Amino acid sequence: EQLPVVVARRLHTSPQAVESAEDLGKSMSERMLRALESGTPEIAQTAGSTFDEDCLREIQEAVREYAATGRVIIVGRGANAILGGRDEVLRVFMHAPRDWRMRRLVEEHHVDERSALVEIDRIDRAREQYMRVYYGVQWGGAQNYDMSLNTSAFGLQATAGLIAAAVHD
């Protein structure tokens, strides 16, 4: 939750602008055009970096700085890819079946089942796309994590306990 604030301060903008820059709402054709432009020296020399690229660079730097302080928890932001397989980092992927997640949203946020499922699918697509586009890795792929836990099998408290036990060993 602190990373967008830190990055916003560095870029002299708002945390909301940082979060929207991370959102891959751009169409495939817009991303392809940007990729083509970056490979064209005449354009690349004058174009400079975009806010999205600056934002991503600052997020990566902030993740590395936070990790360097030790004993921190970084949720999302591609931290598992940014920090790689470093010995001092435990990369955890938490997942649960779609129906279980839907029931939790319905119960906790009082939304209807259809809205909950639409939101789950939207967020999953965005996470998958973010990791693939920015880091070239598969979101949820076992090779990108040290530990993968099904929160529906253990519950949230036991899942947290398993992670804590792994950190202390």
PDB file of N, CA and C in Angstrom, residues 78-87 89 91 144 146:
ATOM      1  N   GLY A  78       4.680  -7.081  -8.841  1.00  0.00           N
ATOM      2  CA  GLY A  78       5.713  -7.820  -9.555  1.00  0.00           C
ATOM      3  C   GLY A  78       6.938  -8.071  -8.707  1.00  0.00           C
ATOM      4  N   ALA A  79       6.804  -7.939  -7.390  1.00  0.00           N
ATOM      5  CA  ALA A  79       7.965  -8.078  -6.501  1.00  0.00           C
ATOM      6  C   ALA A  79       8.656  -9.428  -6.669  1.00  0.00           C
ATOM      7  N   ASN A  80       7.891 -10.479  -6.912  1.00  0.00           N
ATOM      8  CA  ASN A  80       8.518 -11.794  -7.090  1.00  0.00           C
ATOM      9  C   ASN A  80       9.455 -11.798  -8.301  1.00  0.00           C
ATOM     10  N   ALA A  81       9.094 -11.074  -9.358  1.00  0.00           N
ATOM     11  CA  ALA A  81       9.948 -10.994 -10.549  1.00  0.00           C
ATOM     12  C   ALA A  81      11.082  -9.995 -10.340  1.00  0.00           C
ATOM     13  N   ILE A  82      10.793  -8.892  -9.692  1.00  0.00           N
ATOM     14  CA  ILE A  82      11.800  -7.853  -9.459  1.00  0.00           C
ATOM     15  C   ILE A  82      12.927  -8.386  -8.584  1.00  0.00           C
ATOM     16  N   LEU A  83      12.563  -9.126  -7.549  1.00  0.00           N
ATOM     17  CA  LEU A  83      13.549  -9.608  -6.590  1.00  0.00           C
ATOM     18  C   LEU A  83      14.128 -10.960  -6.974  1.00  0.00           C
ATOM     19  N   GLY A  84      13.508 -11.619  -7.931  1.00  0.00           N
ATOM     20  CA  GLY A  84      14.026 -12.891  -8.429  1.00  0.00           C
ATOM     21  C   GLY A  84      14.133 -13.946  -7.356  1.00  0.00           C
ATOM     22  N   GLY A  85      15.048 -14.863  -7.529  1.00  0.00           N
ATOM     23  CA  GLY A  85      15.210 -15.972  -6.600  1.00  0.00           C
ATOM     24  C   GLY A  85      16.254 -15.722  -5.534  1.00  0.00           C
ATOM     25  N   ARG A  86      16.294 -14.517  -4.987  1.00  0.00           N
ATOM     26  CA  ARG A  86      17.295 -14.201  -3.965  1.00  0.00           C
ATOM     27  C   ARG A  86      17.069 -15.055  -2.720  1.00  0.00           C
ATOM     28  N   ASP A  87      18.142 -15.487  -2.107  1.00  0.00           N
ATOM     29  CA  ASP A  87      18.057 -16.367  -0.943  1.00  0.00           C
ATOM     30  C   ASP A  87      17.288 -15.748   0.223  1.00  0.00           C
ATOM     31  N   VAL A  89      14.779 -13.795   0.158  1.00  0.00           N
ATOM     32  CA  VAL A  89      13.407 -13.444  -0.194  1.00  0.00           C
ATOM     33  C   VAL A  89      12.563 -14.709  -0.287  1.00  0.00           C
ATOM     34  N   ARG A  91       9.194 -15.878  -1.857  1.00  0.00           N
ATOM     35  CA  ARG A  91       8.166 -15.481  -2.826  1.00  0.00           C
ATOM     36  C   ARG A  91       6.994 -16.444  -2.684  1.00  0.00           C
ATOM     37  N   ASN A 144       8.144 -19.278 -10.548  1.00  0.00           N
ATOM     38  CA  ASN A 144       8.327 -17.885 -10.146  1.00  0.00           C
ATOM     39  C   ASN A 144       8.105 -17.654  -8.651  1.00  0.00           C
ATOM     40  N   ASP A 146       8.528 -19.459  -4.424  1.00  0.00           N
ATOM     41  CA  ASP A 146       9.131 -20.456  -3.551  1.00  0.00           C
ATOM     42  C   ASP A 146       8.063 -21.308  -2.879  1.00  0.00           C
TER      43      ASP A 146
END
